[in-house]
C-alpha cells in the first residue's frame, strides 16, 4: 500500500490541531478534561445514531441503547481513571479543585498508546504492508498491525520505566496497558469499520479533514479504555 503524500499532509495537519486540542483538555485542569470527553461523547453519540438509522431505518430506535455500552460507559470509565485513581494521585503531579483530585497520567497514557499504535500501523503498513488483515478493513495489513502494536508496546514500556512520574506503577503494568490498547484499539477500529460497511458509508462524519468523524477518530480509544479500566480495577482495586 503506497503512501499518498497529499493525504498524509492533510492527515498530519489535522492531527496536529487534534493533538493540541486534546492535550489542552487533558492538561489544563480536571474540568477541561471532563468537558473534553463529554464533547467527544456527544459527537460519537450523534454519529452512532446516524449510522444505526442508515443500517436499521426506523428500527434503529430499538438498538440505540447499545450506545450506552459502546460510547457512554467508556467515556465515564476514562473520566473515572482521571479523577478517582488515588493510588496514582498520591505521588504524581496533580491539579486540585475544590471538588476532586485530577491526574492526567492514565488518560494521557491510554491516548498516547492509541496514537502510537494507529500512527505506526499506518506508516508501517504504508511502506511494507502486503498481507490484508481483514476483509472488514481492506487497507489494514498484518505487517502494519503487528508493527504498530510492537512499537506501541515498546515505547510505552520504555517511557513507563524511565519517566519518573510513571514509576508509580511498574513497567510490567505499562506493558500490559500498552498491549491492551494495541489489541483492543485495533478491535475497536474493526468494529467501527464493520458498522460503516453495513451503513455503506466511508466515514462516520466529516468533523476532522483526513480523519473523518468522531467515531473514526475515537473508535479505538472507546474500546481500549473499557478494557484498560477493567484491568486497572482488577489489579489495583481503584
PDB file of C-alpha atoms in Angstrom:
ATOM      1  CA  UNK A   1       0.000   0.000   0.000  1.00  0.00           C
ATOM      2  CA  UNK A   2       1.828   3.094  -1.251  1.00  0.00           C
ATOM      3  CA  UNK A   3       1.635   6.187   0.881  1.00  0.00           C
ATOM      4  CA  UNK A   4      -0.329   9.140  -0.553  1.00  0.00           C
ATOM      5  CA  UNK A   5       1.699  12.288   0.167  1.00  0.00           C
ATOM      6  CA  UNK A   6      -1.212  14.741  -0.123  1.00  0.00           C
ATOM      7  CA  UNK A   7      -3.415  12.589   2.106  1.00  0.00           C
ATOM      8  CA  UNK A   8      -0.569  12.274   4.579  1.00  0.00           C
ATOM      9  CA  UNK A   9      -0.103  16.076   4.679  1.00  0.00           C
ATOM     10  CA  UNK A  10      -3.821  16.637   5.294  1.00  0.00           C
ATOM     11  CA  UNK A  11      -3.900  13.990   7.999  1.00  0.00           C
ATOM     12  CA  UNK A  12      -0.749  15.381   9.614  1.00  0.00           C
ATOM     13  CA  UNK A  13      -2.065  18.960   9.775  1.00  0.00           C
ATOM     14  CA  UNK A  14      -5.416  17.851  11.154  1.00  0.00           C
ATOM     15  CA  UNK A  15      -3.650  15.560  13.606  1.00  0.00           C
ATOM     16  CA  UNK A  16      -1.502  18.471  14.859  1.00  0.00           C
ATOM     17  CA  UNK A  17      -4.598  20.559  15.642  1.00  0.00           C
ATOM     18  CA  UNK A  18      -6.222  17.500  17.177  1.00  0.00           C
ATOM     19  CA  UNK A  19      -3.227  16.851  19.438  1.00  0.00           C
ATOM     20  CA  UNK A  20      -3.164  20.473  20.628  1.00  0.00           C
ATOM     21  CA  UNK A  21      -6.875  20.410  21.477  1.00  0.00           C
ATOM     22  CA  UNK A  22      -6.693  17.014  23.190  1.00  0.00           C
ATOM     23  CA  UNK A  23      -3.622  17.856  25.268  1.00  0.00           C
ATOM     24  CA  UNK A  24      -5.108  21.215  26.258  1.00  0.00           C
ATOM     25  CA  UNK A  25      -8.230  19.491  27.503  1.00  0.00           C
ATOM     26  CA  UNK A  26      -6.236  16.885  29.364  1.00  0.00           C
ATOM     27  CA  UNK A  27      -3.635  19.155  30.945  1.00  0.00           C
ATOM     28  CA  UNK A  28      -5.396  22.421  31.834  1.00  0.00           C
ATOM     29  CA  UNK A  29      -7.439  21.025  34.723  1.00  0.00           C
ATOM     30  CA  UNK A  30      -9.995  18.420  35.706  1.00  0.00           C
ATOM     31  CA  UNK A  31     -12.915  20.467  34.415  1.00  0.00           C
ATOM     32  CA  UNK A  32     -11.397  20.857  30.944  1.00  0.00           C
ATOM     33  CA  UNK A  33     -10.712  17.107  30.958  1.00  0.00           C
ATOM     34  CA  UNK A  34     -14.334  16.249  31.712  1.00  0.00           C
ATOM     35  CA  UNK A  35     -15.723  18.809  29.269  1.00  0.00           C
ATOM     36  CA  UNK A  36     -13.447  17.465  26.531  1.00  0.00           C
ATOM     37  CA  UNK A  37     -14.690  13.912  26.965  1.00  0.00           C
ATOM     38  CA  UNK A  38     -18.318  14.936  27.277  1.00  0.00           C
ATOM     39  CA  UNK A  39     -17.896  16.809  23.980  1.00  0.00           C
ATOM     40  CA  UNK A  40     -16.342  13.690  22.419  1.00  0.00           C
ATOM     41  CA  UNK A  41     -19.188  11.581  23.777  1.00  0.00           C
ATOM     42  CA  UNK A  42     -21.802  13.903  22.268  1.00  0.00           C
ATOM     43  CA  UNK A  43     -20.177  13.781  18.825  1.00  0.00           C
ATOM     44  CA  UNK A  44     -19.810   9.993  18.939  1.00  0.00           C
ATOM     45  CA  UNK A  45     -23.428   9.506  20.037  1.00  0.00           C
ATOM     46  CA  UNK A  46     -24.687  11.663  17.166  1.00  0.00           C
ATOM     47  CA  UNK A  47     -22.679   9.729  14.584  1.00  0.00           C
ATOM     48  CA  UNK A  48     -23.574   6.352  16.074  1.00  0.00           C
ATOM     49  CA  UNK A  49     -27.282   7.213  15.911  1.00  0.00           C
ATOM     50  CA  UNK A  50     -26.849   8.302  12.271  1.00  0.00           C
ATOM     51  CA  UNK A  51     -25.124   5.021  11.384  1.00  0.00           C
ATOM     52  CA  UNK A  52     -27.801   2.971  13.134  1.00  0.00           C
ATOM     53  CA  UNK A  53     -30.564   4.706  11.199  1.00  0.00           C
ATOM     54  CA  UNK A  54     -28.720   4.052   7.935  1.00  0.00           C
ATOM     55  CA  UNK A  55     -28.474   0.358   8.842  1.00  0.00           C
ATOM     56  CA  UNK A  56     -31.805  -0.289  10.541  1.00  0.00           C
ATOM     57  CA  UNK A  57     -34.061   2.525   9.381  1.00  0.00           C
ATOM     58  CA  UNK A  58     -36.985   3.082  11.713  1.00  0.00           C
ATOM     59  CA  UNK A  59     -35.978   0.023  13.763  1.00  0.00           C
ATOM     60  CA  UNK A  60     -32.795   1.837  14.822  1.00  0.00           C
ATOM     61  CA  UNK A  61     -34.608   3.166  17.874  1.00  0.00           C
ATOM     62  CA  UNK A  62     -34.507  -0.327  19.394  1.00  0.00           C
ATOM     63  CA  UNK A  63     -30.727  -0.507  19.023  1.00  0.00           C
ATOM     64  CA  UNK A  64     -29.866   2.922  20.416  1.00  0.00           C
ATOM     65  CA  UNK A  65     -29.358   1.532  23.970  1.00  0.00           C
ATOM     66  CA  UNK A  66     -26.203  -0.110  22.591  1.00  0.00           C
ATOM     67  CA  UNK A  67     -24.728   3.391  22.561  1.00  0.00           C
ATOM     68  CA  UNK A  68     -24.566   3.218  26.358  1.00  0.00           C
ATOM     69  CA  UNK A  69     -22.183   0.236  26.226  1.00  0.00           C
ATOM     70  CA  UNK A  70     -20.230   1.346  23.176  1.00  0.00           C
ATOM     71  CA  UNK A  71     -19.813   5.058  23.925  1.00  0.00           C
ATOM     72  CA  UNK A  72     -21.203   6.327  27.238  1.00  0.00           C
ATOM     73  CA  UNK A  73     -19.640   3.716  29.532  1.00  0.00           C
ATOM     74  CA  UNK A  74     -16.087   4.037  28.080  1.00  0.00           C
ATOM     75  CA  UNK A  75     -16.220   7.835  28.331  1.00  0.00           C
ATOM     76  CA  UNK A  76     -17.187   7.707  32.003  1.00  0.00           C
ATOM     77  CA  UNK A  77     -14.585   4.999  32.597  1.00  0.00           C
ATOM     78  CA  UNK A  78     -11.970   7.386  31.213  1.00  0.00           C
ATOM     79  CA  UNK A  79     -13.240  10.196  33.431  1.00  0.00           C
ATOM     80  CA  UNK A  80     -13.139   7.811  36.384  1.00  0.00           C
ATOM     81  CA  UNK A  81      -9.495   6.964  35.691  1.00  0.00           C
ATOM     82  CA  UNK A  82      -8.650  10.654  35.668  1.00  0.00           C
ATOM     83  CA  UNK A  83     -10.373  11.708  38.874  1.00  0.00           C
ATOM     84  CA  UNK A  84     -10.517   8.688  41.163  1.00  0.00           C
ATOM     85  CA  UNK A  85      -7.227   6.807  40.855  1.00  0.00           C
ATOM     86  CA  UNK A  86      -5.911   7.748  44.298  1.00  0.00           C
ATOM     87  CA  UNK A  87      -3.014   5.300  44.093  1.00  0.00           C
ATOM     88  CA  UNK A  88      -1.627   7.496  41.303  1.00  0.00           C
ATOM     89  CA  UNK A  89      -2.713  10.827  42.714  1.00  0.00           C
ATOM     90  CA  UNK A  90      -0.730  10.444  45.907  1.00  0.00           C
ATOM     91  CA  UNK A  91       2.638  10.629  44.170  1.00  0.00           C
ATOM     92  CA  UNK A  92       2.068  12.169  40.754  1.00  0.00           C
ATOM     93  CA  UNK A  93       1.638  15.774  39.596  1.00  0.00           C
ATOM     94  CA  UNK A  94      -1.977  16.656  40.091  1.00  0.00           C
ATOM     95  CA  UNK A  95      -4.367  19.531  39.764  1.00  0.00           C
ATOM     96  CA  UNK A  96      -6.573  20.060  42.789  1.00  0.00           C
ATOM     97  CA  UNK A  97     -10.007  21.624  42.653  1.00  0.00           C
ATOM     98  CA  UNK A  98     -12.460  22.119  45.481  1.00  0.00           C
ATOM     99  CA  UNK A  99     -14.427  19.044  44.455  1.00  0.00           C
ATOM    100  CA  UNK A 100     -11.958  16.396  43.295  1.00  0.00           C
ATOM    101  CA  UNK A 101      -8.402  15.417  42.521  1.00  0.00           C
ATOM    102  CA  UNK A 102      -7.364  15.028  38.919  1.00  0.00           C
ATOM    103  CA  UNK A 103      -4.317  13.387  37.351  1.00  0.00           C
ATOM    104  CA  UNK A 104      -3.744  13.251  33.603  1.00  0.00           C
ATOM    105  CA  UNK A 105      -1.352  10.283  33.895  1.00  0.00           C
ATOM    106  CA  UNK A 106      -3.704   7.462  32.925  1.00  0.00           C
ATOM    107  CA  UNK A 107      -5.780   9.353  30.333  1.00  0.00           C
ATOM    108  CA  UNK A 108      -2.577  10.510  28.627  1.00  0.00           C
ATOM    109  CA  UNK A 109      -1.056   7.021  28.743  1.00  0.00           C
ATOM    110  CA  UNK A 110      -4.111   5.470  27.075  1.00  0.00           C
ATOM    111  CA  UNK A 111      -4.354   8.235  24.497  1.00  0.00           C
ATOM    112  CA  UNK A 112      -0.638   8.093  23.626  1.00  0.00           C
ATOM    113  CA  UNK A 113      -0.840   4.302  23.311  1.00  0.00           C
ATOM    114  CA  UNK A 114      -3.674   4.600  20.803  1.00  0.00           C
ATOM    115  CA  UNK A 115      -1.906   7.372  18.878  1.00  0.00           C
ATOM    116  CA  UNK A 116       1.341   5.429  18.641  1.00  0.00           C
ATOM    117  CA  UNK A 117      -0.405   2.207  17.653  1.00  0.00           C
ATOM    118  CA  UNK A 118      -2.567   3.876  14.976  1.00  0.00           C
ATOM    119  CA  UNK A 119       0.183   6.078  13.539  1.00  0.00           C
ATOM    120  CA  UNK A 120       2.829   3.378  13.420  1.00  0.00           C
ATOM    121  CA  UNK A 121       0.379   0.835  11.984  1.00  0.00           C
ATOM    122  CA  UNK A 122      -0.451   3.339   9.232  1.00  0.00           C
ATOM    123  CA  UNK A 123       3.198   4.107   8.442  1.00  0.00           C
ATOM    124  CA  UNK A 124       4.477   0.533   8.672  1.00  0.00           C
ATOM    125  CA  UNK A 125       1.536  -0.712   6.623  1.00  0.00           C
ATOM    126  CA  UNK A 126       2.064   2.030   4.041  1.00  0.00           C
ATOM    127  CA  UNK A 127       5.697   1.144   3.473  1.00  0.00           C
ATOM    128  CA  UNK A 128       5.878  -2.635   3.859  1.00  0.00           C
ATOM    129  CA  UNK A 129       2.301  -3.846   4.244  1.00  0.00           C
ATOM    130  CA  UNK A 130       1.326  -6.612   1.825  1.00  0.00           C
ATOM    131  CA  UNK A 131      -0.910  -9.074   3.655  1.00  0.00           C
ATOM    132  CA  UNK A 132      -4.515  -7.987   4.207  1.00  0.00           C
ATOM    133  CA  UNK A 133      -5.511  -8.116   7.861  1.00  0.00           C
ATOM    134  CA  UNK A 134      -9.286  -8.313   7.486  1.00  0.00           C
ATOM    135  CA  UNK A 135     -11.960  -8.041   4.804  1.00  0.00           C
ATOM    136  CA  UNK A 136     -13.744  -5.607   7.110  1.00  0.00           C
ATOM    137  CA  UNK A 137     -10.954  -3.059   6.674  1.00  0.00           C
ATOM    138  CA  UNK A 138      -9.095  -3.807   3.391  1.00  0.00           C
ATOM    139  CA  UNK A 139      -6.425  -1.140   3.943  1.00  0.00           C
ATOM    140  CA  UNK A 140      -5.217  -2.775   7.156  1.00  0.00           C
ATOM    141  CA  UNK A 141      -2.314  -5.194   6.802  1.00  0.00           C
ATOM    142  CA  UNK A 142      -0.820  -7.759   9.152  1.00  0.00           C
ATOM    143  CA  UNK A 143       2.571  -6.072   8.813  1.00  0.00           C
ATOM    144  CA  UNK A 144       1.152  -2.696   9.815  1.00  0.00           C
ATOM    145  CA  UNK A 145      -0.969  -4.092  12.637  1.00  0.00           C
ATOM    146  CA  UNK A 146       1.878  -6.083  14.178  1.00  0.00           C
ATOM    147  CA  UNK A 147       4.406  -3.285  13.645  1.00  0.00           C
ATOM    148  CA  UNK A 148       2.120  -0.700  15.204  1.00  0.00           C
ATOM    149  CA  UNK A 149       1.396  -2.909  18.211  1.00  0.00           C
ATOM    150  CA  UNK A 150       5.054  -3.750  18.846  1.00  0.00           C
ATOM    151  CA  UNK A 151       6.169  -0.131  18.592  1.00  0.00           C
ATOM    152  CA  UNK A 152       3.336   0.965  20.876  1.00  0.00           C
ATOM    153  CA  UNK A 153       4.283  -1.617  23.497  1.00  0.00           C
ATOM    154  CA  UNK A 154       7.994  -0.797  23.325  1.00  0.00           C
ATOM    155  CA  UNK A 155       7.551   2.997  23.510  1.00  0.00           C
ATOM    156  CA  UNK A 156       5.043   2.945  26.375  1.00  0.00           C
ATOM    157  CA  UNK A 157       7.035   0.342  28.330  1.00  0.00           C
ATOM    158  CA  UNK A 158      10.292   2.282  27.971  1.00  0.00           C
ATOM    159  CA  UNK A 159       8.517   5.529  28.897  1.00  0.00           C
ATOM    160  CA  UNK A 160       6.980   3.835  31.928  1.00  0.00           C
ATOM    161  CA  UNK A 161      10.406   2.599  33.003  1.00  0.00           C
ATOM    162  CA  UNK A 162      12.339   5.860  32.587  1.00  0.00           C
ATOM    163  CA  UNK A 163       9.853   8.705  33.131  1.00  0.00           C
ATOM    164  CA  UNK A 164       9.790   9.495  36.868  1.00  0.00           C
ATOM    165  CA  UNK A 165       6.093  10.366  37.036  1.00  0.00           C
ATOM    166  CA  UNK A 166       5.192   6.966  35.567  1.00  0.00           C
ATOM    167  CA  UNK A 167       7.198   4.935  38.087  1.00  0.00           C
ATOM    168  CA  UNK A 168       4.274   4.874  40.499  1.00  0.00           C
ATOM    169  CA  UNK A 169       3.460   1.564  38.811  1.00  0.00           C
ATOM    170  CA  UNK A 170       5.910  -0.973  37.387  1.00  0.00           C
ATOM    171  CA  UNK A 171       6.981  -1.139  33.769  1.00  0.00           C
ATOM    172  CA  UNK A 172       5.232  -4.517  33.537  1.00  0.00           C
ATOM    173  CA  UNK A 173       1.887  -2.797  34.104  1.00  0.00           C
ATOM    174  CA  UNK A 174       2.694  -0.175  31.473  1.00  0.00           C
ATOM    175  CA  UNK A 175       3.491  -3.016  29.089  1.00  0.00           C
ATOM    176  CA  UNK A 176       0.132  -4.593  29.899  1.00  0.00           C
ATOM    177  CA  UNK A 177      -1.703  -1.285  29.380  1.00  0.00           C
ATOM    178  CA  UNK A 178       0.019  -0.732  26.022  1.00  0.00           C
ATOM    179  CA  UNK A 179      -0.774  -4.286  24.935  1.00  0.00           C
ATOM    180  CA  UNK A 180      -4.433  -3.868  25.874  1.00  0.00           C
ATOM    181  CA  UNK A 181      -4.580  -0.580  23.953  1.00  0.00           C
ATOM    182  CA  UNK A 182      -2.940  -2.084  20.871  1.00  0.00           C
ATOM    183  CA  UNK A 183      -5.117  -5.204  20.780  1.00  0.00           C
ATOM    184  CA  UNK A 184      -8.476  -3.761  21.772  1.00  0.00           C
ATOM    185  CA  UNK A 185      -7.825  -0.483  19.980  1.00  0.00           C
ATOM    186  CA  UNK A 186      -7.447  -2.456  16.750  1.00  0.00           C
ATOM    187  CA  UNK A 187     -10.636  -4.403  17.523  1.00  0.00           C
ATOM    188  CA  UNK A 188     -12.432  -1.117  18.165  1.00  0.00           C
ATOM    189  CA  UNK A 189     -11.309   0.156  14.780  1.00  0.00           C
ATOM    190  CA  UNK A 190     -12.558  -3.026  13.086  1.00  0.00           C
ATOM    191  CA  UNK A 191     -15.901  -2.770  14.884  1.00  0.00           C
ATOM    192  CA  UNK A 192     -16.450   0.755  13.598  1.00  0.00           C
ATOM    193  CA  UNK A 193     -15.323  -0.266  10.106  1.00  0.00           C
ATOM    194  CA  UNK A 194     -17.904  -3.060  10.161  1.00  0.00           C
ATOM    195  CA  UNK A 195     -20.642  -0.618  11.165  1.00  0.00           C
ATOM    196  CA  UNK A 196     -19.659   1.751   8.336  1.00  0.00           C
ATOM    197  CA  UNK A 197     -19.685  -1.070   5.804  1.00  0.00           C
ATOM    198  CA  UNK A 198     -23.146  -2.081   6.969  1.00  0.00           C
ATOM    199  CA  UNK A 199     -24.278   1.536   6.603  1.00  0.00           C
ATOM    200  CA  UNK A 200     -22.475   1.815   3.237  1.00  0.00           C
ATOM    201  CA  UNK A 201     -20.533   4.940   4.182  1.00  0.00           C
ATOM    202  CA  UNK A 202     -16.813   5.749   4.028  1.00  0.00           C
ATOM    203  CA  UNK A 203     -16.551   7.928   7.144  1.00  0.00           C
ATOM    204  CA  UNK A 204     -18.745   8.308  10.199  1.00  0.00           C
ATOM    205  CA  UNK A 205     -18.635  12.093   9.721  1.00  0.00           C
ATOM    206  CA  UNK A 206     -16.524  14.948   8.387  1.00  0.00           C
ATOM    207  CA  UNK A 207     -15.527  16.684  11.617  1.00  0.00           C
ATOM    208  CA  UNK A 208     -11.790  16.122  11.015  1.00  0.00           C
ATOM    209  CA  UNK A 209     -10.448  16.507   7.437  1.00  0.00           C
ATOM    210  CA  UNK A 210      -8.424  13.443   6.502  1.00  0.00           C
ATOM    211  CA  UNK A 211      -9.624  11.549   9.574  1.00  0.00           C
ATOM    212  CA  UNK A 212     -13.409  11.539   9.212  1.00  0.00           C
ATOM    213  CA  UNK A 213     -15.744  11.997  12.150  1.00  0.00           C
ATOM    214  CA  UNK A 214     -15.712  11.485  15.890  1.00  0.00           C
ATOM    215  CA  UNK A 215     -16.143   7.715  15.715  1.00  0.00           C
ATOM    216  CA  UNK A 216     -13.429   7.450  13.066  1.00  0.00           C
ATOM    217  CA  UNK A 217     -11.025   9.137  15.449  1.00  0.00           C
ATOM    218  CA  UNK A 218     -12.157   7.676  18.779  1.00  0.00           C
ATOM    219  CA  UNK A 219     -13.321   4.161  17.852  1.00  0.00           C
ATOM    220  CA  UNK A 220     -10.076   2.608  19.115  1.00  0.00           C
ATOM    221  CA  UNK A 221      -9.990   4.748  22.244  1.00  0.00           C
ATOM    222  CA  UNK A 222     -13.525   3.820  23.308  1.00  0.00           C
ATOM    223  CA  UNK A 223     -12.975   0.060  23.262  1.00  0.00           C
ATOM    224  CA  UNK A 224      -9.416   0.172  24.612  1.00  0.00           C
ATOM    225  CA  UNK A 225     -10.409   2.442  27.523  1.00  0.00           C
ATOM    226  CA  UNK A 226     -13.044  -0.032  28.715  1.00  0.00           C
ATOM    227  CA  UNK A 227     -10.528  -2.889  28.920  1.00  0.00           C
ATOM    228  CA  UNK A 228      -7.753  -0.784  30.476  1.00  0.00           C
ATOM    229  CA  UNK A 229     -10.292   0.336  33.110  1.00  0.00           C
ATOM    230  CA  UNK A 230     -11.199  -3.304  33.836  1.00  0.00           C
ATOM    231  CA  UNK A 231      -7.537  -4.274  34.086  1.00  0.00           C
ATOM    232  CA  UNK A 232      -6.674  -1.457  36.472  1.00  0.00           C
ATOM    233  CA  UNK A 233      -9.764  -2.037  38.604  1.00  0.00           C
ATOM    234  CA  UNK A 234      -8.901  -5.707  38.960  1.00  0.00           C
ATOM    235  CA  UNK A 235      -5.194  -5.135  39.645  1.00  0.00           C
ATOM    236  CA  UNK A 236      -5.278  -2.026  41.823  1.00  0.00           C
ATOM    237  CA  UNK A 237      -8.882  -2.026  43.022  1.00  0.00           C
ATOM    238  CA  UNK A 238      -9.068   1.683  42.196  1.00  0.00           C
TER     239      UNK A 238
END
